[in-house]
mmCIF file of C-alpha atoms and ligand atoms in Angstrom:
data_model
loop_
_atom_site.group_PDB
_atom_site.id
_atom_site.type_symbol
_atom_site.label_atom_id
_atom_site.label_comp_id
_atom_site.label_asym_id
_atom_site.label_seq_id
_atom_site.Cartn_x
_atom_site.Cartn_y
_atom_site.Cartn_z
ATOM 1 C CA UNK A 3 28.235 -18.807 6.168
ATOM 2 C CA UNK A 4 25.667 -16.087 6.598
ATOM 3 C CA UNK A 5 22.631 -16.674 8.758
ATOM 4 C CA UNK A 6 19.599 -17.422 6.603
ATOM 5 C CA UNK A 7 16.864 -14.825 6.810
ATOM 6 C CA UNK A 8 13.251 -15.363 5.757
ATOM 7 C CA UNK A 9 12.733 -13.803 2.341
ATOM 8 C CA UNK A 10 9.171 -12.846 3.120
ATOM 9 C CA UNK A 11 7.763 -12.150 6.578
ATOM 10 C CA UNK A 12 4.037 -11.560 7.030
ATOM 11 C CA UNK A 13 2.679 -10.036 10.221
ATOM 12 C CA UNK A 14 -0.849 -9.976 11.617
ATOM 13 C CA UNK A 15 -0.561 -6.808 13.650
ATOM 14 C CA UNK A 16 -3.034 -7.694 16.386
ATOM 15 C CA UNK A 17 -3.621 -6.330 19.879
ATOM 16 C CA UNK A 18 -3.780 -2.565 19.298
ATOM 17 C CA UNK A 19 -7.159 -2.175 21.001
ATOM 18 C CA UNK A 20 -6.147 -4.214 24.052
ATOM 19 C CA UNK A 21 -2.865 -2.306 24.271
ATOM 20 C CA UNK A 22 -4.859 0.939 24.475
ATOM 21 C CA UNK A 23 -7.304 -0.469 26.988
ATOM 22 C CA UNK A 24 -4.521 -1.742 29.231
ATOM 23 C CA UNK A 25 -3.206 1.828 29.425
ATOM 24 C CA UNK A 26 -6.564 3.505 29.932
ATOM 25 C CA UNK A 27 -6.382 4.814 26.360
ATOM 26 C CA UNK A 28 -8.813 4.513 23.463
ATOM 27 C CA UNK A 29 -8.669 1.860 20.761
ATOM 28 C CA UNK A 30 -7.726 4.624 18.321
ATOM 29 C CA UNK A 31 -4.729 5.510 20.442
ATOM 30 C CA UNK A 32 -3.840 1.835 20.298
ATOM 31 C CA UNK A 33 -4.022 1.905 16.504
ATOM 32 C CA UNK A 34 -1.898 5.041 16.405
ATOM 33 C CA UNK A 35 0.726 3.332 18.567
ATOM 34 C CA UNK A 36 0.463 0.357 16.191
ATOM 35 C CA UNK A 37 1.484 2.578 13.287
ATOM 36 C CA UNK A 38 4.561 3.729 15.203
ATOM 37 C CA UNK A 39 5.475 0.084 15.875
ATOM 38 C CA UNK A 40 4.951 -0.703 12.206
ATOM 39 C CA UNK A 41 7.502 1.943 11.224
ATOM 40 C CA UNK A 42 10.060 0.361 13.528
ATOM 41 C CA UNK A 43 9.326 -3.132 12.227
ATOM 42 C CA UNK A 44 9.903 -1.910 8.674
ATOM 43 C CA UNK A 45 13.307 -0.532 9.731
ATOM 44 C CA UNK A 46 14.173 -3.767 11.531
ATOM 45 C CA UNK A 47 13.286 -5.837 8.464
ATOM 46 C CA UNK A 48 15.507 -3.648 6.285
ATOM 47 C CA UNK A 49 18.407 -4.204 8.714
ATOM 48 C CA UNK A 50 17.821 -7.942 8.559
ATOM 49 C CA UNK A 51 17.743 -7.775 4.742
ATOM 50 C CA UNK A 52 14.294 -9.266 4.428
ATOM 51 C CA UNK A 53 13.074 -9.052 0.820
ATOM 52 C CA UNK A 54 9.376 -8.596 1.499
ATOM 53 C CA UNK A 55 7.253 -7.685 4.479
ATOM 54 C CA UNK A 56 3.483 -8.063 4.362
ATOM 55 C CA UNK A 57 1.574 -6.167 7.028
ATOM 56 C CA UNK A 58 -2.035 -7.116 7.726
ATOM 57 C CA UNK A 59 -3.549 -3.710 8.357
ATOM 58 C CA UNK A 60 -7.274 -4.151 7.636
ATOM 59 C CA UNK A 61 -9.195 -7.354 6.937
ATOM 60 C CA UNK A 62 -12.378 -7.865 4.932
ATOM 61 C CA UNK A 63 -13.981 -8.727 8.299
ATOM 62 C CA UNK A 64 -12.885 -5.476 9.949
ATOM 63 C CA UNK A 65 -15.750 -3.546 8.273
ATOM 64 C CA UNK A 66 -18.005 -4.943 10.985
ATOM 65 C CA UNK A 67 -16.277 -2.816 13.643
ATOM 66 C CA UNK A 68 -17.936 0.361 14.945
ATOM 67 C CA UNK A 69 -18.082 3.054 12.268
ATOM 68 C CA UNK A 70 -15.879 5.449 14.247
ATOM 69 C CA UNK A 71 -13.145 2.867 14.480
ATOM 70 C CA UNK A 72 -13.423 1.940 10.787
ATOM 71 C CA UNK A 73 -13.222 5.631 9.861
ATOM 72 C CA UNK A 74 -10.155 6.075 12.011
ATOM 73 C CA UNK A 75 -8.472 3.015 10.482
ATOM 74 C CA UNK A 76 -9.276 4.381 7.014
ATOM 75 C CA UNK A 77 -7.640 7.701 7.894
ATOM 76 C CA UNK A 78 -4.359 6.135 9.007
ATOM 77 C CA UNK A 79 -2.891 5.284 5.568
ATOM 78 C CA UNK A 80 -3.478 8.865 4.435
ATOM 79 C CA UNK A 81 -1.440 10.278 7.298
ATOM 80 C CA UNK A 82 1.090 7.454 7.218
ATOM 81 C CA UNK A 83 1.967 7.712 3.532
ATOM 82 C CA UNK A 84 1.885 11.501 3.594
ATOM 83 C CA UNK A 85 4.515 11.485 6.338
ATOM 84 C CA UNK A 86 6.572 8.487 5.297
ATOM 85 C CA UNK A 87 6.709 8.518 1.530
ATOM 86 C CA UNK A 88 9.885 10.672 1.299
ATOM 87 C CA UNK A 89 11.653 8.265 3.668
ATOM 88 C CA UNK A 90 10.448 5.259 1.699
ATOM 89 C CA UNK A 91 11.900 6.821 -1.433
ATOM 90 C CA UNK A 92 15.168 7.516 0.344
ATOM 91 C CA UNK A 93 15.336 3.958 1.624
ATOM 92 C CA UNK A 94 14.488 2.459 -1.748
ATOM 93 C CA UNK A 95 11.363 0.741 -0.393
ATOM 94 C CA UNK A 96 8.736 -0.437 -2.815
ATOM 95 C CA UNK A 97 5.188 -0.213 -1.529
ATOM 96 C CA UNK A 98 2.663 -2.751 -2.693
ATOM 97 C CA UNK A 99 -0.824 -3.493 -1.614
ATOM 98 C CA UNK A 100 -2.868 -6.663 -1.354
ATOM 99 C CA UNK A 101 -6.630 -6.467 -1.051
ATOM 100 C CA UNK A 102 -9.644 -4.923 -2.720
ATOM 101 C CA UNK A 103 -9.038 -1.185 -2.764
ATOM 102 C CA UNK A 104 -12.157 -0.549 -4.859
ATOM 103 C CA UNK A 105 -14.221 -0.835 -1.707
ATOM 104 C CA UNK A 106 -12.009 1.501 0.304
ATOM 105 C CA UNK A 107 -13.012 5.185 0.694
ATOM 106 C CA UNK A 108 -11.601 7.230 -2.169
ATOM 107 C CA UNK A 109 -9.064 9.416 -0.240
ATOM 108 C CA UNK A 110 -7.598 6.334 1.444
ATOM 109 C CA UNK A 111 -7.392 4.508 -1.855
ATOM 110 C CA UNK A 112 -5.722 7.479 -3.520
ATOM 111 C CA UNK A 113 -3.114 7.713 -0.737
ATOM 112 C CA UNK A 114 -2.243 4.023 -0.996
ATOM 113 C CA UNK A 115 -2.179 4.001 -4.796
ATOM 114 C CA UNK A 116 -0.003 7.105 -4.858
ATOM 115 C CA UNK A 117 2.547 5.379 -2.604
ATOM 116 C CA UNK A 118 2.522 2.287 -4.832
ATOM 117 C CA UNK A 119 2.971 4.377 -7.948
ATOM 118 C CA UNK A 120 5.661 6.650 -6.531
ATOM 119 C CA UNK A 121 7.783 3.754 -5.265
ATOM 120 C CA UNK A 122 7.259 1.330 -8.133
ATOM 121 C CA UNK A 123 10.787 1.669 -9.531
ATOM 122 C CA UNK A 124 12.455 1.170 -6.161
ATOM 123 C CA UNK A 125 14.185 -2.178 -5.916
ATOM 124 C CA UNK A 126 14.823 -2.471 -2.178
ATOM 125 C CA UNK A 127 12.561 -4.182 0.329
ATOM 126 C CA UNK A 128 8.916 -4.586 -0.598
ATOM 127 C CA UNK A 129 6.421 -3.448 2.014
ATOM 128 C CA UNK A 130 3.109 -4.987 1.103
ATOM 129 C CA UNK A 131 0.073 -3.522 2.870
ATOM 130 C CA UNK A 132 -2.724 -6.024 3.188
ATOM 131 C CA UNK A 133 -5.611 -3.602 3.254
ATOM 132 C CA UNK A 134 -9.221 -4.709 2.909
ATOM 133 C CA UNK A 135 -7.556 -8.075 2.491
ATOM 134 C CA UNK A 136 -9.230 -11.440 2.885
ATOM 135 C CA UNK A 137 -7.626 -14.742 1.959
ATOM 136 C CA UNK A 138 -10.901 -16.088 0.601
ATOM 137 C CA UNK A 139 -11.494 -12.947 -1.441
ATOM 138 C CA UNK A 140 -7.926 -13.257 -2.751
ATOM 139 C CA UNK A 141 -8.520 -16.787 -4.021
ATOM 140 C CA UNK A 142 -11.921 -15.942 -5.534
ATOM 141 C CA UNK A 143 -10.617 -12.885 -7.379
ATOM 142 C CA UNK A 144 -7.646 -14.919 -8.646
ATOM 143 C CA UNK A 145 -9.944 -17.651 -9.988
ATOM 144 C CA UNK A 146 -12.133 -15.033 -11.687
ATOM 145 C CA UNK A 147 -9.030 -13.532 -13.320
ATOM 146 C CA UNK A 148 -7.905 -16.964 -14.539
ATOM 147 C CA UNK A 149 -11.341 -17.648 -16.002
ATOM 148 C CA UNK A 150 -11.246 -14.294 -17.793
ATOM 149 C CA UNK A 151 -7.759 -14.962 -19.105
ATOM 150 C CA UNK A 152 -8.145 -18.553 -20.224
ATOM 151 C CA UNK A 153 -10.821 -20.416 -22.030
ATOM 152 C CA UNK A 154 -11.849 -22.604 -19.135
ATOM 153 C CA UNK A 155 -15.143 -23.628 -20.663
ATOM 154 C CA UNK A 156 -13.378 -26.568 -22.341
ATOM 155 C CA UNK A 157 -11.194 -29.249 -20.860
ATOM 156 C CA UNK A 158 -8.309 -26.935 -20.090
ATOM 157 C CA UNK A 159 -7.211 -27.334 -16.517
ATOM 158 C CA UNK A 160 -6.654 -24.512 -14.083
ATOM 159 C CA UNK A 161 -3.294 -25.075 -12.453
ATOM 160 C CA UNK A 162 -1.888 -23.909 -9.135
ATOM 161 C CA UNK A 163 0.500 -21.717 -11.126
ATOM 162 C CA UNK A 164 -2.433 -19.983 -12.836
ATOM 163 C CA UNK A 165 -3.996 -19.105 -9.501
ATOM 164 C CA UNK A 166 -0.684 -18.099 -7.957
ATOM 165 C CA UNK A 167 -0.097 -15.692 -10.827
ATOM 166 C CA UNK A 168 -3.294 -13.792 -10.077
ATOM 167 C CA UNK A 169 -3.168 -13.628 -6.299
ATOM 168 C CA UNK A 170 -2.743 -10.166 -4.809
ATOM 169 C CA UNK A 171 0.771 -11.212 -3.769
ATOM 170 C CA UNK A 172 1.785 -12.135 -7.312
ATOM 171 C CA UNK A 173 5.539 -11.821 -7.798
ATOM 172 C CA UNK A 174 6.415 -11.924 -4.107
ATOM 173 C CA UNK A 175 8.131 -14.988 -2.673
ATOM 174 C CA UNK A 176 5.780 -17.136 -0.550
ATOM 175 C CA UNK A 177 5.885 -16.039 3.089
ATOM 176 C CA UNK A 178 8.421 -18.137 4.995
ATOM 177 C CA UNK A 179 7.462 -16.796 8.396
ATOM 178 C CA UNK A 180 4.052 -15.583 9.526
ATOM 179 C CA UNK A 181 3.919 -13.760 12.836
ATOM 180 C CA UNK A 182 0.789 -12.941 14.804
ATOM 181 C CA UNK A 183 1.039 -10.636 17.772
ATOM 182 C CA UNK A 184 -1.631 -10.156 20.450
ATOM 183 C CA UNK A 185 -1.899 -13.680 21.800
ATOM 184 C CA UNK A 186 -4.599 -15.127 19.522
ATOM 185 C CA UNK A 187 -3.675 -18.247 17.604
ATOM 186 C CA UNK A 188 -5.911 -17.687 14.592
ATOM 187 C CA UNK A 189 -5.452 -17.160 10.872
ATOM 188 C CA UNK A 190 -8.230 -14.527 10.575
ATOM 189 C CA UNK A 191 -8.434 -14.957 6.797
ATOM 190 C CA UNK A 192 -4.819 -13.940 6.179
ATOM 191 C CA UNK A 193 -2.886 -15.312 3.161
ATOM 192 C CA UNK A 194 -4.786 -18.611 3.156
ATOM 193 C CA UNK A 195 -3.242 -19.873 -0.066
ATOM 194 C CA UNK A 196 0.192 -18.354 0.475
ATOM 195 C CA UNK A 197 0.559 -19.791 3.996
ATOM 196 C CA UNK A 198 0.887 -23.357 2.693
ATOM 197 C CA UNK A 199 4.580 -23.709 3.546
ATOM 198 C CA UNK A 200 4.999 -20.961 6.121
ATOM 199 C CA UNK A 201 6.245 -21.301 9.662
ATOM 200 C CA UNK A 202 3.703 -19.834 12.079
ATOM 201 C CA UNK A 203 4.852 -17.797 15.061
ATOM 202 C CA UNK A 204 2.517 -16.496 17.744
ATOM 203 C CA UNK A 205 3.442 -14.069 20.486
ATOM 204 C CA UNK A 206 1.431 -12.565 23.340
ATOM 205 C CA UNK A 207 3.067 -9.167 22.807
ATOM 206 C CA UNK A 208 0.508 -6.566 21.681
ATOM 207 C CA UNK A 209 1.556 -5.115 18.362
ATOM 208 C CA UNK A 210 2.363 -1.590 19.656
ATOM 209 C CA UNK A 211 4.975 -3.193 21.942
ATOM 210 C CA UNK A 212 6.400 -5.462 19.225
ATOM 211 C CA UNK A 213 9.953 -4.317 18.526
ATOM 212 C CA UNK A 214 13.180 -5.328 16.851
ATOM 213 C CA UNK A 215 14.062 -7.760 19.654
ATOM 214 C CA UNK A 216 10.709 -9.519 19.281
ATOM 215 C CA UNK A 217 11.150 -9.676 15.532
ATOM 216 C CA UNK A 218 14.620 -11.180 15.910
ATOM 217 C CA UNK A 219 13.243 -13.732 18.341
ATOM 218 C CA UNK A 220 10.675 -14.797 15.754
ATOM 219 C CA UNK A 221 13.351 -14.994 13.056
ATOM 220 C CA UNK A 222 15.582 -16.981 15.373
ATOM 221 C CA UNK A 223 12.747 -19.426 16.060
ATOM 222 C CA UNK A 224 12.225 -19.817 12.316
ATOM 223 C CA UNK A 225 15.958 -20.444 11.845
ATOM 224 C CA UNK A 226 15.928 -23.146 14.530
ATOM 225 C CA UNK A 227 12.871 -24.815 13.064
ATOM 226 C CA UNK A 228 14.516 -24.876 9.648
ATOM 227 C CA UNK A 229 17.892 -25.996 11.000
ATOM 228 C CA UNK A 230 19.677 -22.806 9.934
ATOM 229 C CA UNK A 231 22.406 -20.874 11.717
ATOM 230 C CA UNK A 232 20.826 -18.433 14.156
ATOM 231 C CA UNK A 233 21.193 -14.654 13.807
ATOM 232 C CA UNK A 234 22.409 -14.673 17.399
ATOM 233 C CA UNK A 235 25.435 -16.698 16.311
ATOM 234 C CA UNK A 236 26.309 -13.895 13.892
ATOM 235 C CA UNK A 237 26.905 -10.282 14.711
ATOM 236 C CA UNK A 238 24.054 -8.354 13.144
HETATM 237 C C1 IPE B 18 -5.333 -5.078 15.201
HETATM 238 O O1 IPE B 18 -5.637 -4.721 16.489
HETATM 239 C C2 IPE B 18 -5.510 -3.947 14.250
HETATM 240 C C3 IPE B 18 -6.616 -4.125 13.307
HETATM 241 C C4 IPE B 18 -7.401 -5.129 13.236
HETATM 242 C C5 IPE B 18 -6.836 -3.047 12.405
HETATM 243 P P1 IPE B 18 -7.090 -4.905 17.061
HETATM 244 O O2 IPE B 18 -7.882 -3.676 16.786
HETATM 245 O O3 IPE B 18 -7.708 -6.141 16.553
HETATM 246 O O4 IPE B 18 -6.796 -5.008 18.602
HETATM 247 P P2 IPE B 18 -7.459 -6.015 19.622
HETATM 248 O O5 IPE B 18 -7.285 -7.379 19.070
HETATM 249 O O6 IPE B 18 -8.894 -5.619 19.737
HETATM 250 O O7 IPE B 18 -6.698 -5.794 20.880
HETATM 251 C C1 IPE B 19 -6.698 -9.655 12.267
HETATM 252 O O1 IPE B 19 -6.994 -9.159 13.524
HETATM 253 C C2 IPE B 19 -6.754 -8.576 11.230
HETATM 254 C C3 IPE B 19 -5.731 -7.558 11.300
HETATM 255 C C4 IPE B 19 -4.760 -7.485 12.164
HETATM 256 C C5 IPE B 19 -5.834 -6.537 10.281
HETATM 257 P P1 IPE B 19 -8.489 -9.123 14.070
HETATM 258 O O2 IPE B 19 -8.429 -8.642 15.463
HETATM 259 O O3 IPE B 19 -9.349 -8.350 13.131
HETATM 260 O O4 IPE B 19 -8.915 -10.642 13.968
HETATM 261 P P2 IPE B 19 -9.958 -11.462 14.841
HETATM 262 O O5 IPE B 19 -11.197 -10.614 14.916
HETATM 263 O O6 IPE B 19 -9.311 -11.649 16.170
HETATM 264 O O7 IPE B 19 -10.127 -12.736 14.095
HETATM 265 MG MG1 MG B 20 -7.758 -8.072 17.217
#
Protein backbone atom coordinates (compact mmCIF):
# COMPACT_ATOMS: atom_id res chain seq x y z
CA UNK A 1 0.00 0.00 0.00
CA UNK A 2 1.34 3.39 -0.95
CA UNK A 3 1.42 6.17 1.60
CA UNK A 4 -1.46 8.57 1.02
CA UNK A 5 -0.40 12.06 0.01
CA UNK A 6 -2.59 15.16 0.23
CA UNK A 7 -3.94 15.94 -3.23
CA UNK A 8 -3.89 19.66 -2.61
CA UNK A 9 -1.57 21.47 -0.21
CA UNK A 10 -2.03 25.19 0.43
CA UNK A 11 0.70 27.23 2.09
CA UNK A 12 0.56 30.65 3.74
CA UNK A 13 4.15 31.65 3.18
CA UNK A 14 4.58 33.85 6.25
CA UNK A 15 7.64 35.14 8.09
CA UNK A 16 9.78 36.57 5.28
CA UNK A 17 10.11 39.99 6.92
CA UNK A 18 11.05 38.55 10.32
CA UNK A 19 13.52 36.18 8.67
CA UNK A 20 15.25 39.21 7.11
CA UNK A 21 15.19 41.17 10.34
CA UNK A 22 16.66 38.30 12.32
CA UNK A 23 19.64 38.35 9.94
CA UNK A 24 20.08 42.11 9.87
CA UNK A 25 18.67 42.14 6.33
CA UNK A 26 15.79 44.08 4.80
CA UNK A 27 12.24 42.81 4.44
CA UNK A 28 12.81 42.72 0.68
CA UNK A 29 15.75 40.40 1.16
CA UNK A 30 13.43 38.26 3.23
CA UNK A 31 10.91 38.17 0.38
CA UNK A 32 13.65 37.29 -2.08
CA UNK A 33 14.73 34.40 0.15
CA UNK A 34 11.05 33.42 0.32
CA UNK A 35 10.97 33.04 -3.45
CA UNK A 36 13.98 30.72 -3.32
CA UNK A 37 12.22 28.63 -0.66
CA UNK A 38 9.09 28.56 -2.80
CA UNK A 39 11.05 27.05 -5.69
CA UNK A 40 12.29 24.27 -3.42
CA UNK A 41 8.81 23.63 -2.03
CA UNK A 42 7.48 23.26 -5.57
CA UNK A 43 10.18 20.65 -6.28
CA UNK A 44 9.43 18.83 -3.03
CA UNK A 45 5.72 18.70 -3.84
CA UNK A 46 6.47 17.24 -7.27
CA UNK A 47 8.59 14.52 -5.63
CA UNK A 48 5.75 13.73 -3.25
CA UNK A 49 3.32 13.58 -6.20
CA UNK A 50 1.02 16.24 -4.85
CA UNK A 51 -1.59 17.19 -7.46
CA UNK A 52 -1.99 20.85 -6.57
CA UNK A 53 -0.06 23.37 -4.54
CA UNK A 54 -1.57 26.74 -3.70
CA UNK A 55 0.89 29.39 -2.57
CA UNK A 56 -0.43 32.47 -0.78
CA UNK A 57 1.85 35.14 -2.21
CA UNK A 58 -0.09 38.40 -1.78
CA UNK A 59 -3.34 39.01 0.09
CA UNK A 60 -6.01 41.65 -0.50
CA UNK A 61 -4.88 43.09 2.86
CA UNK A 62 -1.22 43.34 1.81
CA UNK A 63 -1.90 46.57 -0.15
CA UNK A 64 -1.77 48.38 3.18
CA UNK A 65 1.97 47.72 3.50
CA UNK A 66 4.49 50.48 2.74
CA UNK A 67 4.52 51.37 -0.95
CA UNK A 68 8.15 50.31 -1.40
CA UNK A 69 7.39 46.87 -0.08
CA UNK A 70 4.23 46.52 -2.20
CA UNK A 71 6.21 47.57 -5.28
CA UNK A 72 8.88 45.03 -4.52
CA UNK A 73 6.31 42.26 -4.01
CA UNK A 74 4.70 43.24 -7.33
CA UNK A 75 8.06 42.95 -9.09
CA UNK A 76 8.75 39.42 -7.86
CA UNK A 77 6.36 37.50 -10.16
CA UNK A 78 7.87 39.23 -13.18
CA UNK A 79 11.37 38.04 -12.32
CA UNK A 80 10.17 34.68 -11.03
CA UNK A 81 8.19 33.67 -14.11
CA UNK A 82 10.79 35.10 -16.47
CA UNK A 83 13.42 32.84 -14.89
CA UNK A 84 11.32 29.79 -14.13
CA UNK A 85 8.90 29.39 -16.99
CA UNK A 86 11.21 27.17 -19.12
CA UNK A 87 11.68 24.85 -16.13
CA UNK A 88 7.95 24.76 -15.47
CA UNK A 89 7.40 23.73 -19.07
CA UNK A 90 10.07 21.06 -18.78
CA UNK A 91 8.54 19.74 -15.58
CA UNK A 92 5.02 19.75 -16.99
CA UNK A 93 3.77 22.16 -14.31
CA UNK A 94 0.54 24.01 -14.89
CA UNK A 95 0.44 27.49 -13.42
CA UNK A 96 -2.85 28.86 -12.21
CA UNK A 97 -3.74 31.93 -10.30
CA UNK A 98 -6.37 32.73 -7.70
CA UNK A 99 -7.21 36.33 -6.92
CA UNK A 100 -8.20 39.57 -8.60
CA UNK A 101 -5.48 40.32 -11.13
CA UNK A 102 -7.40 43.30 -12.54
CA UNK A 103 -6.16 45.35 -9.62
CA UNK A 104 -2.55 44.27 -10.01
CA UNK A 105 -0.08 46.54 -11.89
CA UNK A 106 -0.14 45.73 -15.59
CA UNK A 107 3.42 44.28 -16.01
CA UNK A 108 2.89 41.95 -13.05
CA UNK A 109 -0.48 40.87 -14.39
CA UNK A 110 0.98 40.24 -17.83
CA UNK A 111 3.79 38.09 -16.38
CA UNK A 112 1.37 35.96 -14.38
CA UNK A 113 -1.14 35.61 -17.21
CA UNK A 114 1.62 34.67 -19.64
CA UNK A 115 2.73 31.85 -17.32
CA UNK A 116 -0.87 30.61 -17.00
CA UNK A 117 -1.35 30.70 -20.75
CA UNK A 118 1.98 29.10 -21.63
CA UNK A 119 1.49 26.20 -19.22
CA UNK A 120 -2.22 25.61 -19.72
CA UNK A 121 -1.81 22.34 -21.63
CA UNK A 122 0.59 20.86 -19.10
CA UNK A 123 -0.99 18.08 -17.09
CA UNK A 124 1.47 17.66 -14.23
CA UNK A 125 1.25 19.35 -10.85
CA UNK A 126 -0.77 22.54 -10.62
CA UNK A 127 0.95 25.46 -8.93
CA UNK A 128 -1.74 27.94 -8.03
CA UNK A 129 -0.52 31.42 -7.09
CA UNK A 130 -2.89 33.16 -4.74
CA UNK A 131 -2.09 36.72 -5.71
CA UNK A 132 -4.20 39.67 -4.61
CA UNK A 133 -6.26 36.89 -3.07
CA UNK A 134 -8.82 37.29 -0.32
CA UNK A 135 -11.19 34.56 0.80
CA UNK A 136 -14.03 37.04 1.24
CA UNK A 137 -13.41 38.55 -2.18
CA UNK A 138 -13.38 35.01 -3.62
CA UNK A 139 -16.81 34.22 -2.20
CA UNK A 140 -18.29 37.58 -3.25
CA UNK A 141 -17.01 37.31 -6.82
CA UNK A 142 -18.31 33.73 -7.01
CA UNK A 143 -21.78 34.80 -5.85
CA UNK A 144 -21.80 37.64 -8.39
CA UNK A 145 -20.88 35.16 -11.14
CA UNK A 146 -23.68 32.81 -10.06
CA UNK A 147 -26.19 35.66 -10.09
CA UNK A 148 -25.05 36.62 -13.59
CA UNK A 149 -25.28 33.04 -14.78
CA UNK A 150 -28.59 32.04 -13.26
CA UNK A 151 -31.89 33.74 -12.93
CA UNK A 152 -31.80 34.14 -9.18
CA UNK A 153 -34.54 36.74 -9.07
CA UNK A 154 -37.10 33.93 -8.77
CA UNK A 155 -37.28 31.06 -6.35
CA UNK A 156 -34.29 29.24 -7.77
CA UNK A 157 -31.86 28.34 -5.05
CA UNK A 158 -28.15 29.00 -5.13
CA UNK A 159 -26.41 25.79 -4.17
CA UNK A 160 -22.99 25.14 -2.69
CA UNK A 161 -22.06 23.54 -6.01
CA UNK A 162 -22.91 26.76 -7.86
CA UNK A 163 -20.60 28.78 -5.64
CA UNK A 164 -17.86 26.16 -5.74
CA UNK A 165 -17.93 26.25 -9.53
CA UNK A 166 -17.13 29.96 -9.60
CA UNK A 167 -14.49 30.18 -6.90
CA UNK A 168 -11.00 31.12 -8.07
CA UNK A 169 -9.94 27.55 -7.27
CA UNK A 170 -12.59 26.02 -9.51
CA UNK A 171 -11.52 22.59 -10.76
CA UNK A 172 -8.88 22.01 -8.10
CA UNK A 173 -9.50 19.44 -5.38
CA UNK A 174 -10.30 21.03 -1.99
CA UNK A 175 -7.11 21.59 0.01
CA UNK A 176 -6.50 18.62 2.31
CA UNK A 177 -3.64 20.25 4.17
CA UNK A 178 -3.13 23.94 4.86
CA UNK A 179 0.26 24.95 6.20
CA UNK A 180 1.15 28.31 7.72
CA UNK A 181 4.76 29.11 8.42
CA UNK A 182 6.02 31.97 10.60
CA UNK A 183 4.42 31.08 13.91
CA UNK A 184 1.08 32.91 13.62
CA UNK A 185 -2.03 30.80 14.01
CA UNK A 186 -4.33 32.86 11.81
CA UNK A 187 -6.28 32.34 8.61
CA UNK A 188 -5.54 35.84 7.21
CA UNK A 189 -8.39 35.60 4.70
CA UNK A 190 -6.98 32.54 2.93
CA UNK A 191 -9.31 30.03 1.20
CA UNK A 192 -12.16 30.63 3.65
CA UNK A 193 -14.66 28.51 1.76
CA UNK A 194 -12.20 25.88 0.57
CA UNK A 195 -10.74 25.29 4.05
CA UNK A 196 -13.94 23.63 5.30
CA UNK A 197 -12.46 20.13 5.49
CA UNK A 198 -8.75 20.90 5.58
CA UNK A 199 -6.26 19.88 8.22
CA UNK A 200 -4.45 22.95 9.55
CA UNK A 201 -0.74 22.82 10.27
CA UNK A 202 1.19 25.66 11.87
CA UNK A 203 4.95 25.86 12.20
CA UNK A 204 7.24 28.48 13.74
CA UNK A 205 9.72 28.12 10.87
CA UNK A 206 9.95 31.34 8.84
CA UNK A 207 9.08 30.63 5.24
CA UNK A 208 12.60 31.22 3.81
CA UNK A 209 13.82 28.39 6.06
CA UNK A 210 10.92 26.05 5.22
CA UNK A 211 12.35 23.09 3.32
CA UNK A 212 11.56 19.60 2.13
CA UNK A 213 12.03 18.13 5.61
CA UNK A 214 9.53 20.60 7.07
CA UNK A 215 7.09 19.86 4.29
CA UNK A 216 7.39 16.12 4.90
CA UNK A 217 6.82 16.68 8.59
CA UNK A 218 3.59 18.51 7.81
CA UNK A 219 2.51 15.74 5.43
CA UNK A 220 3.37 13.13 8.02
CA UNK A 221 1.27 14.96 10.62
CA UNK A 222 -1.63 15.03 8.16
CA UNK A 223 -1.20 11.29 7.53
CA UNK A 224 -1.29 10.56 11.27
CA UNK A 225 -4.35 12.71 11.80
CA UNK A 226 -6.13 10.91 8.98
CA UNK A 227 -4.95 7.46 10.09
CA UNK A 228 -2.92 6.85 6.93
CA UNK A 229 0.43 5.12 6.53
CA UNK A 230 3.22 7.64 7.08
CA UNK A 231 5.68 8.60 4.34
CA UNK A 232 8.42 7.73 6.82
CA UNK A 233 7.26 4.11 6.75
CA UNK A 234 7.85 4.11 2.99
CA UNK A 235 11.05 4.89 1.18
CA UNK A 236 10.44 8.12 -0.70
C1 LIG B 1 4.87 36.83 4.11
O1 LIG B 1 5.87 37.33 4.90
C2 LIG B 1 4.96 37.32 2.71
C3 LIG B 1 3.87 38.22 2.32
C4 LIG B 1 2.89 38.59 3.05
C5 LIG B 1 3.95 38.74 1.00
P1 LIG B 1 5.67 38.67 5.71
O2 LIG B 1 6.08 39.82 4.86
O3 LIG B 1 4.30 38.77 6.23
O4 LIG B 1 6.71 38.47 6.87
P2 LIG B 1 6.48 38.81 8.40
O5 LIG B 1 5.24 38.12 8.83
O6 LIG B 1 6.38 40.30 8.49
O7 LIG B 1 7.70 38.27 9.06
C1 LIG C 1 -0.62 36.26 5.09
O1 LIG C 1 0.46 36.81 5.76
C2 LIG C 1 -0.58 36.62 3.63
C3 LIG C 1 0.48 36.03 2.85
C4 LIG C 1 1.40 35.22 3.27
C5 LIG C 1 0.47 36.41 1.45
P1 LIG C 1 0.37 38.26 6.42
O2 LIG C 1 1.64 38.47 7.15
O3 LIG C 1 0.02 39.26 5.38
O4 LIG C 1 -0.86 38.11 7.39
P2 LIG C 1 -1.17 38.86 8.76
O5 LIG C 1 -0.93 40.32 8.50
O6 LIG C 1 -0.22 38.28 9.76
O7 LIG C 1 -2.59 38.51 9.05
MG1 LIG D 1 3.40 38.18 7.97
